Every structure is written in structure tokens, then in C-alpha cells.
XYZ file of C-alpha atoms in Angstrom:
648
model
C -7.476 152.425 96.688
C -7.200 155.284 94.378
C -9.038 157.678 91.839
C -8.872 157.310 88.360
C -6.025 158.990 86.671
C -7.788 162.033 85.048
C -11.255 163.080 86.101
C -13.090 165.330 83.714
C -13.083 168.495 84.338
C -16.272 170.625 85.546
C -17.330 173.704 84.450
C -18.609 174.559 88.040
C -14.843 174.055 89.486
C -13.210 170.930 91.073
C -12.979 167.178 88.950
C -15.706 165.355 88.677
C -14.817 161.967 90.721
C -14.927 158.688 88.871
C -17.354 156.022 90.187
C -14.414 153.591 90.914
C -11.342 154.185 92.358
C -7.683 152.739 90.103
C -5.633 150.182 92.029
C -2.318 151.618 90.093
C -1.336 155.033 91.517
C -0.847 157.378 88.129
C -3.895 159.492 89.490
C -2.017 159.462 92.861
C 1.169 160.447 91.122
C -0.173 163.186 88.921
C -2.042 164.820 91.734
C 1.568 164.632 93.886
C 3.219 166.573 91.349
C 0.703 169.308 90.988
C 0.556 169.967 94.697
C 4.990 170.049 94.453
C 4.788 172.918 91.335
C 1.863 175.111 92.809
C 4.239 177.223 94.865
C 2.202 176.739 98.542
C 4.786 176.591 100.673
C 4.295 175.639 104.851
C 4.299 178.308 107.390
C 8.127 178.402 108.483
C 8.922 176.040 105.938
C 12.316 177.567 104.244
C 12.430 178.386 100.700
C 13.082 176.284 97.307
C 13.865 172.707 98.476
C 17.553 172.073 96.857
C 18.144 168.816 93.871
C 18.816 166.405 96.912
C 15.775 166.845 98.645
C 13.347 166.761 95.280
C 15.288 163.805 94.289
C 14.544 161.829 97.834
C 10.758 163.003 96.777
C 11.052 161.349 93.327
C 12.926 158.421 94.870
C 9.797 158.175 97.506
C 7.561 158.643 95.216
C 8.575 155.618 92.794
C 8.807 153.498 95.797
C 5.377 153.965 96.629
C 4.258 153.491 93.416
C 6.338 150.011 92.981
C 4.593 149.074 96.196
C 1.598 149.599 94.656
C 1.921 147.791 91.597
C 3.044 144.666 93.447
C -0.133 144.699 95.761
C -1.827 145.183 92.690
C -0.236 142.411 90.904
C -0.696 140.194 93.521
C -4.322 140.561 94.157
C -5.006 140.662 90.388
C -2.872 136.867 90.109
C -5.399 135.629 93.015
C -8.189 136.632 90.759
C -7.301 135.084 88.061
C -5.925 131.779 89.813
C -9.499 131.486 91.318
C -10.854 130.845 87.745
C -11.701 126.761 87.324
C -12.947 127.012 83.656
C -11.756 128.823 80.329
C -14.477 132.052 80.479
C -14.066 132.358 84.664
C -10.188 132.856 83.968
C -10.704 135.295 81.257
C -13.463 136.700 82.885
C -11.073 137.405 86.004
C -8.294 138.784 84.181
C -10.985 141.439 82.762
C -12.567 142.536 85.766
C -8.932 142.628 87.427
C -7.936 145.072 84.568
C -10.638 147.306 83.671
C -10.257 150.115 85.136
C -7.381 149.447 87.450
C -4.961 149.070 84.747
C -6.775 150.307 81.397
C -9.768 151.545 80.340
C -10.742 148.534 77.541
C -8.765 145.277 77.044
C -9.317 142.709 74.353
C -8.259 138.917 74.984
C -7.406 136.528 71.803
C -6.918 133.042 72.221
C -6.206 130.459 69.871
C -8.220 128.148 68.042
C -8.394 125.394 68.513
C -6.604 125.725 71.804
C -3.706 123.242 72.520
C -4.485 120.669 75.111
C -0.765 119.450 77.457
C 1.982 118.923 75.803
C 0.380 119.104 72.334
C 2.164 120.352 69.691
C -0.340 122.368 67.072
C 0.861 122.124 63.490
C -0.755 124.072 60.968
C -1.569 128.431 61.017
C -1.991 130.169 63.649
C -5.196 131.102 64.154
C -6.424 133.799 67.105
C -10.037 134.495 67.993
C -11.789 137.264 69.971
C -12.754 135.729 73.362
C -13.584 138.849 75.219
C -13.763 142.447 75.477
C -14.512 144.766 78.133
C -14.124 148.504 78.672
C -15.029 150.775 80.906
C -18.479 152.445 80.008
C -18.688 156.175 78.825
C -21.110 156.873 81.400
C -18.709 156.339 84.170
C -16.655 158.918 83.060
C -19.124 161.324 82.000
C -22.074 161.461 83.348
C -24.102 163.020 80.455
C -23.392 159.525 77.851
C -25.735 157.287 77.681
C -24.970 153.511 78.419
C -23.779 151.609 75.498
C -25.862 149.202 74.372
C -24.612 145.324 74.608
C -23.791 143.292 71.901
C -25.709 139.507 71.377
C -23.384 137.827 73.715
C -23.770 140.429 76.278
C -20.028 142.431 75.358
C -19.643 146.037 75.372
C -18.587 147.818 72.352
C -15.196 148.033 72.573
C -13.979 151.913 71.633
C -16.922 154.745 72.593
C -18.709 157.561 70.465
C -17.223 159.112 67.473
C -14.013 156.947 67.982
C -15.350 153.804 67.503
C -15.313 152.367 63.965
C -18.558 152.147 62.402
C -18.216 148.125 61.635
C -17.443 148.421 65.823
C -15.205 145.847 67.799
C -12.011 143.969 66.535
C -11.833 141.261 64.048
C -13.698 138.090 65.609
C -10.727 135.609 63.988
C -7.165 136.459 62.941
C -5.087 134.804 60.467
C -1.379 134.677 61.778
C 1.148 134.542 59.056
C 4.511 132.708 60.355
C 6.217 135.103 59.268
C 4.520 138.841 60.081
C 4.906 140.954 62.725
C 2.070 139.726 64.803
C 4.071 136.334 64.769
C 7.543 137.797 65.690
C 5.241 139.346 68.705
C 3.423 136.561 69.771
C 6.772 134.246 69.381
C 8.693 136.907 71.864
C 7.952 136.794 75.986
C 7.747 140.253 76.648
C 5.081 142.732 75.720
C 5.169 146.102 73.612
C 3.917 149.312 73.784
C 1.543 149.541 71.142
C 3.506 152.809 69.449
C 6.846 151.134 69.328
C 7.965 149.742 66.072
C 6.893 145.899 66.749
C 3.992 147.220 68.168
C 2.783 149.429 65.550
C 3.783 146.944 62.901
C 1.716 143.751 65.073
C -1.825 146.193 66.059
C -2.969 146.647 62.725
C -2.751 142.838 62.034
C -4.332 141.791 65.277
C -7.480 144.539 65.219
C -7.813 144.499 61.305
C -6.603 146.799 58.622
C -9.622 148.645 58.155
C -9.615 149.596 62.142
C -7.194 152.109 63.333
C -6.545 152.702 66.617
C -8.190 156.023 67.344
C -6.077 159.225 68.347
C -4.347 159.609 71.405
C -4.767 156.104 72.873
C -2.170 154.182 74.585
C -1.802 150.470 74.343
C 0.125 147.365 74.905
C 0.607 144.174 73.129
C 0.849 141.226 75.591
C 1.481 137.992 74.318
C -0.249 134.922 76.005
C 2.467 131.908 76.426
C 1.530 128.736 77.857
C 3.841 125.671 77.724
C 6.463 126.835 75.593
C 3.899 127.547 72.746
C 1.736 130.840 71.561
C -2.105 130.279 72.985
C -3.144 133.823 73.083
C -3.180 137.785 73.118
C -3.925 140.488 75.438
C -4.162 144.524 74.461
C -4.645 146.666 77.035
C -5.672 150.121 76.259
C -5.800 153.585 77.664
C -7.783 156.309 76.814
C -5.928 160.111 75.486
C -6.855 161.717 79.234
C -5.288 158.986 81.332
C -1.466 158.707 82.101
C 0.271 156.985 79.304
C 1.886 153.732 79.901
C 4.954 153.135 81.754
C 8.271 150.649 81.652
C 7.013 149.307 84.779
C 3.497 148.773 83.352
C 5.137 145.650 80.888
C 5.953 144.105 83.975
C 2.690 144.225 85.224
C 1.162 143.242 81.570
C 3.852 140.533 81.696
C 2.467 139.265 84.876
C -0.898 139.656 84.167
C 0.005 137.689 80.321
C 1.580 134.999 82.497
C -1.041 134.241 85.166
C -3.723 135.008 82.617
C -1.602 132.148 80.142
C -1.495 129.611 83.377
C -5.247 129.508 84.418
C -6.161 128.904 80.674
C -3.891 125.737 80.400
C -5.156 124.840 83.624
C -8.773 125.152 82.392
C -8.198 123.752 79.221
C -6.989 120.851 81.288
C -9.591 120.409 83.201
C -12.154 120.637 80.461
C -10.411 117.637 78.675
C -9.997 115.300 82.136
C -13.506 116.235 83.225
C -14.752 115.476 78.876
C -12.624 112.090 79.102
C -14.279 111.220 82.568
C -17.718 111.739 81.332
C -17.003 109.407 78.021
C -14.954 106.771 80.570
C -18.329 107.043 82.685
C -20.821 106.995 79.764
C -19.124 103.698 78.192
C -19.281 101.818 81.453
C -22.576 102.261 81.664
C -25.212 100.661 78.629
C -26.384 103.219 76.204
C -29.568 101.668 76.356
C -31.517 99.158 78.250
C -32.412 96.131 76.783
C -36.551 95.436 76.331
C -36.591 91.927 77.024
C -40.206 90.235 77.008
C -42.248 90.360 79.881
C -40.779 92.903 82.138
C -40.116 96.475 81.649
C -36.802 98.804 82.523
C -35.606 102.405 83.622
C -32.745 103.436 84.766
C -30.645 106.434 86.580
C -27.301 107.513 86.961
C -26.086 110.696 88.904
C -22.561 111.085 89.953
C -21.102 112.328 93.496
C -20.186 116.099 92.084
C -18.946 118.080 89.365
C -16.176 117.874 90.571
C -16.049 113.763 90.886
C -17.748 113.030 87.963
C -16.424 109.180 87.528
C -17.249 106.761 90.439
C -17.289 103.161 90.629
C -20.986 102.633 90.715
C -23.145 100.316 87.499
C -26.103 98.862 86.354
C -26.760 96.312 83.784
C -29.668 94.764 82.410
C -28.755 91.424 80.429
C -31.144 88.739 78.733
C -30.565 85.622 79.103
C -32.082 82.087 77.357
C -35.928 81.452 78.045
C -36.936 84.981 77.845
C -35.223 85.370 81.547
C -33.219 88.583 82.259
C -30.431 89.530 84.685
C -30.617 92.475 87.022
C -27.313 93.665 88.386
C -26.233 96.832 90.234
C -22.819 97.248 91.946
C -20.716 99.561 93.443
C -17.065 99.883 93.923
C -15.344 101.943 96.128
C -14.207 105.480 95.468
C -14.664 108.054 92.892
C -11.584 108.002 90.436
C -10.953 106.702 87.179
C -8.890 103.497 89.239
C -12.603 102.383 90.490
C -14.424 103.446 87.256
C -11.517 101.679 85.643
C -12.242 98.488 88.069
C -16.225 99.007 87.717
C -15.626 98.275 84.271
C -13.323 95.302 84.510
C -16.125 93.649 86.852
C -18.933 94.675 84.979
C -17.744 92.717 81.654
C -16.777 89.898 83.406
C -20.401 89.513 84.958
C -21.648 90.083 81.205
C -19.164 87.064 80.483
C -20.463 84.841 83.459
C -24.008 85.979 82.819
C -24.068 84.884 79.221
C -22.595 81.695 80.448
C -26.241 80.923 82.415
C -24.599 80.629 85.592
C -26.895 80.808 88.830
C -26.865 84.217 90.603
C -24.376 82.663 93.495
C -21.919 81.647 91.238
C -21.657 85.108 89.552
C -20.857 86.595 92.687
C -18.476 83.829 93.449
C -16.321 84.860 90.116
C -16.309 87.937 90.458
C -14.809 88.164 94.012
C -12.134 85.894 92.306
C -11.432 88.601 89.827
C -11.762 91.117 92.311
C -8.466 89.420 94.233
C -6.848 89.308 90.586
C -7.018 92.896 89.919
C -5.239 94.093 93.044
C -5.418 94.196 97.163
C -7.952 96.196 98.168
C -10.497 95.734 95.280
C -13.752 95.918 96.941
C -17.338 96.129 95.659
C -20.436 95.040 96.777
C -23.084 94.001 93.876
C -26.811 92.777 94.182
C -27.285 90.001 90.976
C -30.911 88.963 90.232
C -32.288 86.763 87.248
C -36.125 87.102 86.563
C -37.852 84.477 84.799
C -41.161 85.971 83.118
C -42.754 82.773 82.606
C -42.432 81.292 85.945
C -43.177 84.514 87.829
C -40.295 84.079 89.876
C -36.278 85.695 90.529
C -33.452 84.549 91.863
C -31.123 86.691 93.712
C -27.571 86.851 95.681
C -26.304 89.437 97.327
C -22.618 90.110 97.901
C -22.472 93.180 101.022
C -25.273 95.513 98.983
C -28.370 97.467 100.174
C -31.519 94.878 100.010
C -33.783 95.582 97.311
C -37.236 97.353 97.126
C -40.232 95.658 95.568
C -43.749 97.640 95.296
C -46.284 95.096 94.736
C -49.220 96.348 92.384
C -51.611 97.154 95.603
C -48.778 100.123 96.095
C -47.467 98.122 99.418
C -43.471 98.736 99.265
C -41.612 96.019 100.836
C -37.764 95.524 101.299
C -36.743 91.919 100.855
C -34.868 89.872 103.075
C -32.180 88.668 101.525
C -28.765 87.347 103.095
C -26.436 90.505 103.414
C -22.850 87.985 102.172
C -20.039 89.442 102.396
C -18.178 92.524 99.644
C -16.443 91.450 96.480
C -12.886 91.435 96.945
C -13.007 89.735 100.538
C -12.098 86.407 99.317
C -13.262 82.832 100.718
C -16.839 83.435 100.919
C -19.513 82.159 99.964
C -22.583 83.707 98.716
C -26.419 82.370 98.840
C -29.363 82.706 96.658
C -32.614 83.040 97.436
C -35.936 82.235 95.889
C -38.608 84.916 95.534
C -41.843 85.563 93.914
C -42.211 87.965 91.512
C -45.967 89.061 90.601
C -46.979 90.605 88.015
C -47.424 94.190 88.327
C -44.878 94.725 90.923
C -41.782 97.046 90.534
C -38.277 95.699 91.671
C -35.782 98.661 92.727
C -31.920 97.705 92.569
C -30.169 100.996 94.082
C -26.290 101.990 95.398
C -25.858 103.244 98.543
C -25.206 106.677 97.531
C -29.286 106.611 97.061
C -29.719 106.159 100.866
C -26.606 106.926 102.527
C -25.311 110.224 103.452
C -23.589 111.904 106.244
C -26.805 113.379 107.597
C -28.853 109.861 107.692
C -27.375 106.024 107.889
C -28.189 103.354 105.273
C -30.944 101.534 107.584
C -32.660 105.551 107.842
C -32.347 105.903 104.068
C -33.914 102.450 102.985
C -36.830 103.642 105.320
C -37.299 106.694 103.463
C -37.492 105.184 100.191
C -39.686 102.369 101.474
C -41.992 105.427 102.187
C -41.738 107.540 99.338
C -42.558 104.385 97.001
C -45.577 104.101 99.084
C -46.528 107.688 98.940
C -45.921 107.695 94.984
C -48.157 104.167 94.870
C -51.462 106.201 96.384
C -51.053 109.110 93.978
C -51.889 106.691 90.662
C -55.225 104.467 90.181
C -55.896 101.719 92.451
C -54.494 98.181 91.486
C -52.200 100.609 88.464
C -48.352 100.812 89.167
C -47.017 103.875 88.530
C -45.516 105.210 85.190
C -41.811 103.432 85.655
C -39.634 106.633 84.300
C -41.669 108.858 86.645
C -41.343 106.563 89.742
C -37.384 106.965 89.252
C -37.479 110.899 89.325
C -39.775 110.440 92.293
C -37.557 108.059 94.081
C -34.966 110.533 93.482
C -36.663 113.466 95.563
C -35.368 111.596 98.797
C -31.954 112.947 98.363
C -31.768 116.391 100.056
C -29.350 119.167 100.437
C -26.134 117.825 101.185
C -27.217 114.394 100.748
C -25.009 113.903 97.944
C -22.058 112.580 98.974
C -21.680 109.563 96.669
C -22.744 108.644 93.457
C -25.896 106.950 92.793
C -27.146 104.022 90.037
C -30.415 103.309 90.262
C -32.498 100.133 88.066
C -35.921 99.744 88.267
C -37.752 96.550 86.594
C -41.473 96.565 86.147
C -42.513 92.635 86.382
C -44.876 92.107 83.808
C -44.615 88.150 82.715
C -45.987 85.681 80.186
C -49.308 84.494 80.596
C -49.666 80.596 80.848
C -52.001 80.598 78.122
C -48.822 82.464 75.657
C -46.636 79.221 76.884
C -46.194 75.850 75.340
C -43.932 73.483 76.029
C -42.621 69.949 75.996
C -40.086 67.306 76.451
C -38.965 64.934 73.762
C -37.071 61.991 73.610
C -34.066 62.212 70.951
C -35.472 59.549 68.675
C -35.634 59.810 64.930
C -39.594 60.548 65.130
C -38.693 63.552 67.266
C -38.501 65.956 64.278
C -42.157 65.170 63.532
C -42.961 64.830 66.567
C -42.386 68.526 67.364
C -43.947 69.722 64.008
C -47.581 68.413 65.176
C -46.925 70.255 68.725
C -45.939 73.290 67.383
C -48.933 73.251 64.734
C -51.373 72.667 67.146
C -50.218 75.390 69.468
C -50.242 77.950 66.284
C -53.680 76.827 65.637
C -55.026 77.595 69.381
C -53.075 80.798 68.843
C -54.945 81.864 65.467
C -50.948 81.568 63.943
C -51.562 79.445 61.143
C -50.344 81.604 58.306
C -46.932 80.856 60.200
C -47.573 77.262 60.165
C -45.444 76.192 57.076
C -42.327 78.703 58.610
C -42.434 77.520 62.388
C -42.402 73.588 60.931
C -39.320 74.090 59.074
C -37.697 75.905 61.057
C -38.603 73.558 64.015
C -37.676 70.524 62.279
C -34.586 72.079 61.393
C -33.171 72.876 64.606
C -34.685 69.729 66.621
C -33.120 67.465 64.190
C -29.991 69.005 64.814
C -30.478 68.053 68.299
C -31.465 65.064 67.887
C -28.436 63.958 66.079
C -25.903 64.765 69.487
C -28.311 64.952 72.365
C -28.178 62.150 75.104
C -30.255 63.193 77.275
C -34.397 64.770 76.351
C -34.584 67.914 74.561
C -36.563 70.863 75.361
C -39.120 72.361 72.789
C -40.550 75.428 73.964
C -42.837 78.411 72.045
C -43.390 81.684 73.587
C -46.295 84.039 71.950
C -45.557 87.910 73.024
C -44.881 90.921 70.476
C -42.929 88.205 68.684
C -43.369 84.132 68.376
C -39.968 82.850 69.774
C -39.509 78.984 69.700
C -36.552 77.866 71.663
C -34.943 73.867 71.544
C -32.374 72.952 74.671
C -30.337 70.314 74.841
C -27.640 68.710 76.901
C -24.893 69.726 74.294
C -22.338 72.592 75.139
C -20.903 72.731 71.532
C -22.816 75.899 69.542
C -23.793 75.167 66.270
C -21.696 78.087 64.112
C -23.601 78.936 60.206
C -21.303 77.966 57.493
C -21.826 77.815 53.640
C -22.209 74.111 53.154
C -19.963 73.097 49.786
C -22.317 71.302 47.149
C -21.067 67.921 47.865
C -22.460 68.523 51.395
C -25.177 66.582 52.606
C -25.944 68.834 55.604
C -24.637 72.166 56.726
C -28.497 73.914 55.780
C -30.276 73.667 58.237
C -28.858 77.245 60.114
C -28.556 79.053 56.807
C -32.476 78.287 56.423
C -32.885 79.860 60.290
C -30.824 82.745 59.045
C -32.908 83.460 56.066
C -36.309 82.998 57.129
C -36.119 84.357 60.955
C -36.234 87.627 61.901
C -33.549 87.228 64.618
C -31.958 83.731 66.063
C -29.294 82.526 68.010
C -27.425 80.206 70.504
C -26.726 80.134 73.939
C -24.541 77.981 76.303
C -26.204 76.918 79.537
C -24.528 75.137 82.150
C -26.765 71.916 81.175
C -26.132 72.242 77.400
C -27.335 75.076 74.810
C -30.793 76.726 73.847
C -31.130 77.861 69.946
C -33.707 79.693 69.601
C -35.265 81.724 66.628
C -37.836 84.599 66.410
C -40.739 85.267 63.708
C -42.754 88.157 63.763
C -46.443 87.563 64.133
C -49.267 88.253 60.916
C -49.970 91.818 60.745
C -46.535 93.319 62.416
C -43.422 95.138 60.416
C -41.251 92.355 59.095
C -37.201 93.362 59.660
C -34.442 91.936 57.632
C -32.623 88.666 59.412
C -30.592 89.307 62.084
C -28.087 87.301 63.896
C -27.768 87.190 67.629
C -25.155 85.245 69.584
């Protein structure tokens, strides 16, 4: 290391020493030459050293100095490599330069900056993305610090020198056609008092600002891909040595490294943007609120620096007020098993919707698994929760068991048969039956939740059986906890280092229908039917204190049972459901989903589904494997009334 090129000088003799000492040699140099021309000579050293001797000095001399610029270099290219994002590279190129190389630099970059192999159309537009100088108090001790600008900068010129607007423009217009452009289209930098240069400043810093007297500067383009993403000027101040041809090469260096690390951050911002919007679309915006049962959910991924992984969660309803529960995992953290996450996760939205039991989900999707590729593995934990019976069905295809806290604050992890991964192919997969009381919480998790290289699975599953407990004591006797808050609490099990994979967690709260909110009843398909169901449903309004929605529910009943009626071999199902809403729902054995259509005038039926449309506040039709449920919604006396909706 060395001292700063030119020390101030003190009135009580010797330089003053700068605080820092300059990684390029002109201090070095300078100080070489005065100690050659102040005529001390060595005792019986022989006089005036002849032009062969002073020139193996100089020759020495400006070997040194090379040396020293190429160590410099190099370390300075390290620094600047090391950056991962856009201010850490700009940020490294500044510290590597002030005051090794200058005593202020200013770094433009474009905007908007070009992402690969994009070609920007348009002007050329720079902006100010840093400055930094060395402070007037390190080189004289009497200044007082400058004070920092809003976003923390230094001013960028000192005292009487600096303009009194202070800095450099914040944005810069590039005309196609100046001398800023003929600069910026070059490779090389340029001293700042050559021709280009002197044409190119004034554009870059602003008319209005001058460059002060006596300071030295170059113009360093920024080149990244063939295309203009930047500037550099590096400055010196009137007391240091001025600039030298080797000094380009070591702006050009610096220009080039500096020009690298932003493409490579600006390359890493858009992968790591486009993995976070792959992530966020595999997963649902929102959860669902079906009726009788409550939902949170988390998400966290492995790293930063792995921020797409192959876990999900999914909430679906299904016919009858029932909802599925699924949570799945697929192995590794790339956009391949995101990619693959995704795949699976619509096709068990596809099998869901098509009412099949829990066993049979898992059975398709290890079929699609094999179709997408060798080596397609996921394990996945499907559950379907029926509100009114109080009871769930679940299969499980290689996952962690779940975790149910019963309302007493008792956590329990269920038995349920292990099966074997998605992807493994001829297996098959068994369901189990399960209460599901009201009041207890059901936690679906990945593995990432309990899993870690400090702990195995069965250790982890422990702990969280533990900390449910623990979080169970802290609320009201016979009260679950607050669901959101249970999932940040469940989350305190990871510690440090614990995250090693990502981590989906879905907790439902069970809260059911009451019996006395249920009515239902099998009918015969018979032409009396249609009344038949009309008296039911107006005597369960009645014992409901519903019959201002007597004359809607009847219509709209009669409507959709005769409709069944009319195909239906088999009984049909008539059921009403009083929650937040009144939902009536009619099954039948029919597969074929009645479709709304404008019936022509001619038409004797074709009305009965444009009524439904009109009068309900949301219907629809679903395909069971035993037929179809339509089913309509109204919204009880007293509650906002929304604008028709249809639901498939």
C-alpha cells in the first residue's frame, strides 16, 4: 500500500499524511523523483550517474508501477465480481476507486436498463446511480464533514468549487447524434480535456456545471453486450498527479468489469422476479371460504437464493358444502419441479372437480406423474371434509401424517397409511375414515416444516405435536386458537439452519353445520315430485323463520327438480343448507350438465336455468361420479344482496 499522491503541506514542516493509503503508486513515483533531483549523493558513491543508468531508473521505475496497477486491477475486478445485485456492484466499483484511483467518481446507468439480449429502441436515456468522493476532512483536517444528501450520497465536488445547485444532473438526455453518443458508442475511455472529452463532460454533468479548475478526469463508457448501459467519470483533484495513458487501461478495466457485474445483476434480478411470479401463480391467491370450516395458509421458500421449489397447497370446494385439502411436494428446487408442481396441481383441481374419492386422486396423479417424465416424484396428502357429516376422508401418497388439535388443545398425529410417492407407478393408495369435530384444527404441512439436517422427520413431527400443544394452553379453555396466529406459531419450530427446504403449510379450522341448519330428503322421480319438494322446502323455511324467501326457494326448487325429474332413473336428492347463505342443492344420477341457453319463442322449455340465473345470487353444476348436483344460493332476509353470479 501507498500514500496518497500529494499530502498537504504543513506549516510546522513535513506533509501531513492522508488517512488512507492509494493502491496506484503516483505518490510513490513523485516522492522517487524528488529524492533522484535533491543532489544527496552516497558516501563513495561516484558523481552524476550517466543517461544509461537514469534511463535503467526510469525503466525500473515504470515497471514497478505497471506491477502495481495490475495488482490493483486485479483486486479491484474481485471486488466488483463479488457484487450479486445492481447497487452491491456499483457499490464495489466505488469503494474500489475512491481514493485508490480518484478522488470522486460518478456512475450513470441507463434507464430502463436492458435485460439479455434485448435490444432498447428509443433515446438514450442515462441516470445518476451513484456518487462518491473522498471527504474534505480526510485531506485537511480543519473541514468539516460534508453533510449527506437524502439517500445518504456525498456531495460530489467540495467547498467553493462545488456548484451551488451541487451534484450532476440526476437524468441525461442522449442525443444520437452528440458527442456524449459518439463517446458512449466508442470502447475506450477519454481524458476528460481531450477534444471528445471536453465536447461529451458538459453534456453528461449539465451545461450549467463546469468542471471546476484544475481537475483531471476521465470519461469511461459502460458496455455490456454489444450495447451502451452506462457511464463512469473518474476525477482527480488539482494537487494529485494528473492522469496517465496507462490509467485508460485501468478505467477500461474497471468500465468492463464494472459493465459485466451489472448485466449479471440485472440478470439475476429478472430470473429471481420471474421465479417469484412462476411461484406466486402456482400457488392460489386466495383461499377459498367454503361453509363450515375455516382456512390459513403459509408458504416460505428454501432461500433467496432458491426461491422456486416444488412444494403446494390447495384448498378446493366441492358439491354438498364439502371441501378438499391437498398439500404436496415435489422434489427439488428449480423451475423443472415448480414447473411439474404446477402440472400436478391442475390436474388434481381437474380430478377434484370431478368428485372423485381421495384414493383415486392419488391414483391419477401418479399416472400423470409417469407421463411427464422418469423420475417425477412427489408425495401429496389429499383430504375431503364434509361439514355436515363431521367427518374427512383422506389418502396419503409417501407424505408426513397430518396434525389435528382437538378443541381441548390435545394435538394428535393421525395414523394414516404412509402409500407409496407419486411417480412410483403400480400402487395403490388407501383411504381412511376419520372424525372430524368441531372445533378441532387439521394441519397439512411439507417436510421442509419438520425435516432438516440437524433433526429427522419422526424428531420434527414431535416438535410440532408439542408446540401445538404449548400454543393450545396459552388461549381460553375449550377456545382454539386464532387460526392465522397458530401458523406463525407453528412456524417458530424451524431454527437456525433448519431451513433447508421449502415449506407449505394449510391449516383448516373444522367448524361444521349444525343438524338443526340441515334438511334433507329423497324423492322418487314421479311427476308429483316437483310439488312434492315445494311443501318440504316450505316447511323447512318456516322452522327456519325464512318465509319471506318462500315464494323464491319454490320456484326455484320446482325448477330445477323438474328438470330432474324429466332424465333421472334412479331417486333424486333434495337437500337445503341454512349458514351465512340458504343453499338448496338437487342430485341426480345424470352425468350430462344442464348448460343456460336463450330459449327461442317457439320453445316450450329452455327457462327454467335462466330463472336460476336471474333470481339466485350464485348457482351452478357439478359432475359427481353418481350423476350431478345443481345447486343455487339465496341470501338470507336482512344480508347485502349481490348481483347473479354464475359458478361452474
Amino acid at each position: 500500500m501507498t500514500e496518497y499522491p500529494t499530502p498537504h503541506q504543513s506549516a510546522a514542516g513535513p506533509p501531513a499524511a492522508l488517512p488512507a493509503e492509494s493502491a496506484i503508486p503516483h505518490a510513490r513515483a513523485r516522492a522517487a523523483t524528488a529524492a533522484d533531483g535533491s543532489g544527496v549523493r552516497e558516501p563513495g558513491r561516484p558523481g552524476p550517474e550517466g543517461a544509461a543508468a537514469e534511463a535503467g531508473t526510469q525503466a525500473a521505475e515504470h515497471t514497478r508501477r505497471g506491477g502495481d496497477r495490475l495488482r490493483f486491477v486485479g483486486a479491484a475486478t474481485r471486488r466488483i465480481a463479488r457484487g450479486v445485485d445492481l447497487d452491491e456492484t456499483v457499490l464495489g466499483l466505488c469503494r474500489v476507486t475512491v481514493p485508490a484511483f480518484a478522488d470522486a467518481i460518478l456512475v450513470y446507468l441507463r434507464e430502463p436498463l436492458p435485460v439479455g439480449d434485448e435490444r432498447p429502441v428509443g433515446e438514450v436515456r442515462l441516470r445518476l446511480r451513484r456518487t462518491d468522493r473522498l471527504p474534505d476532512f480526510a485531506l485537511d483536517g480543519g473541514a468539516e464533514p460534508p453533510v449527506p444528501t437524502a439517500d445518504g450520497r456525498l456531495p460530489l465536488l467540495s467547498g467553493a468549487t462545488q456548484h451551488p445547485s451541487g451534484g450532476a444532473s440526476e437524468l441525461v438526455a442522449v442525443p444520437s447524434g452528440g458527442p456524449l453518443a459518439e463517446v458512449l458508442r466508442g470502447v475506450r475511455p477519454v481524458f476528460g480535456d481531450s477534444p471528445a472529452g471536453e465536447a461529451a463532460l458538459p453534456e453528461l454533468l449539465g451545461a450549467e456545471r463546469d468542471m471546476p479548475a484544475g481537475f483531471r478526469s476521465i470519461l469511461a463508457p459502460l458496455r455490456g453486450r454489444r450495447r451502451v448501459i452506462g457511464a463512469a467519470v473518474f476525477l482527480r483533484r488539482p494537487e494529485r498527479a494528473a492522469f496517465e495513458n496507462d490509467d485508460l487501461l485501468v478505467a477500461a478495466q474497471l468500465a468492463t468489469h464494472t459493465a459485466l457485474g451489472v448485466d449479471k445483476a440485472v440478470l439475476y434480478g429478472r430470473e429471481a422476479y420471474i421465479a417469484d411470479e412462476l411461484q406466486r401463480t402456482m400457488l392460489p391467491d386466495n383461499l377459498p371460504q367454503p361453509t363450515g370450516v375455516q382456512l390459513a395458509s403459509r408458504y416460505l421458500p428454501a432461500a433467496e437464493s432458491a426461491r422456486v421449489g416444488g412444494d403446494w397447497y390447495d384448498a378446493i370446494p366441492l358439491p354438498g358444502s364439502r371441501v378438499a385439502l391437498v398439500v404436496g411436494d415435489v422434489m427439488g428446487h428449480s423451475m423443472t419441479s415448480a414447473a411439474i408442481m404446477g402440472q400436478l396441481r391442475t390436474t388434481a383441481q381437474t380430478l377434484a372437480g370431478l368428485d372423485l374419492p381421495p384414493q383415486e386422486v392419488l391414483h391419477h396423479l401418479d399416472e400423470q406423474a409417469q407421463r411427464l417424465g422418469q423420475d417425477r416424484m412427489a408425495t401429496c396428502l389429499y383430504a375431503v371434509y364434509d361439514p355436515v357429516a363431521h367427518r374427512m376422508v383422506i389418502a396419503n401418497a409417501g407424505h408426513p401424517p397430518p396434525v389435528m388439535l382437538h378443541r381441548g388443545g390435545r394435538a394428535e398425529v393421525l395414523r394414516i397409511p404412509a402409500g407409496a410417492p407419486i411417480g412410483v407407478g403400480g400402487v395403490d393408495f388407501q383411504a381412511v375414515e376419520l372424525d372430524a369435530p368441531a372445533g378441532a384444527t387439521l394441519l397439512l404441512y411439507t417436510d421442509g416444516l419438520v425435516e432438516s439436517r440437524h433433526r429427522d422427520v419422526w424428531t420434527g413431527i414431535e416438535q410440532l405435536r408439542e408446540k401445538l400443544t404449548e400454543t393450545a394452553r396459552l388461549t381460553r379453555p375449550g377456545s382454539p386458537p386464532p387460526l392465522e396466529p397458530l401458523c406463525d406459531e407453528v412456524l417458530e419450530i424451524l431454527g437456525p439452519g433448519d431451513r433447508d427446504d421449502d415449506i407449505a403449510l394449510l391449516a383448516a379450522r373444522f367448524d361444521g353445520i349444525a343438524p338443526s341448519d340441515v334438511a334433507y330428503w329423497y324423492l322418487d322421480p314421479r311427476a308429483q315430485t316437483a310439488g312434492q319438494a315445494r311443501r318440504l322446502a316450505r316447511r323447512a323455511l318456516a322452522r327456519w323463520d325464512l318465509e319471506e324467501l318462500s315464494d323464491s326457494v319454490e320456484l326455484l326448487v320446482s325448477e330445477v327438480v323438474t328438470n330432474a325429474v324429466r332424465y333421472a332413473e334412479r331417486p333424486i336428492t333434495l337437500r337445503l343448507l341454512r349458514t351465512d347463505t340458504l343453499r338448496c342443492e338437487v342430485g341426480d344420477d345424470v352425468p350430462q350438465l344442464p348448460r343456460l341457453r336463450q330459449a327461442r319463442v317457439t320453445d316450450e322449455g329452455g327457462r327454467g336455468l335462466y330463472l336460476v340465473n336471474r333470481l339466485a345470487r350464485r348457482w351452478g353444476a357439478t359432475r359427481l361420479s353418481t350423476g350431478k348436483v345443481v345447486w343455487f344460493e339465496l341470501a338470507l332476509p336482512g344480508r347485502e344482496q349481490r348481483p347473479a353470479e354464475r359458478d361452474g
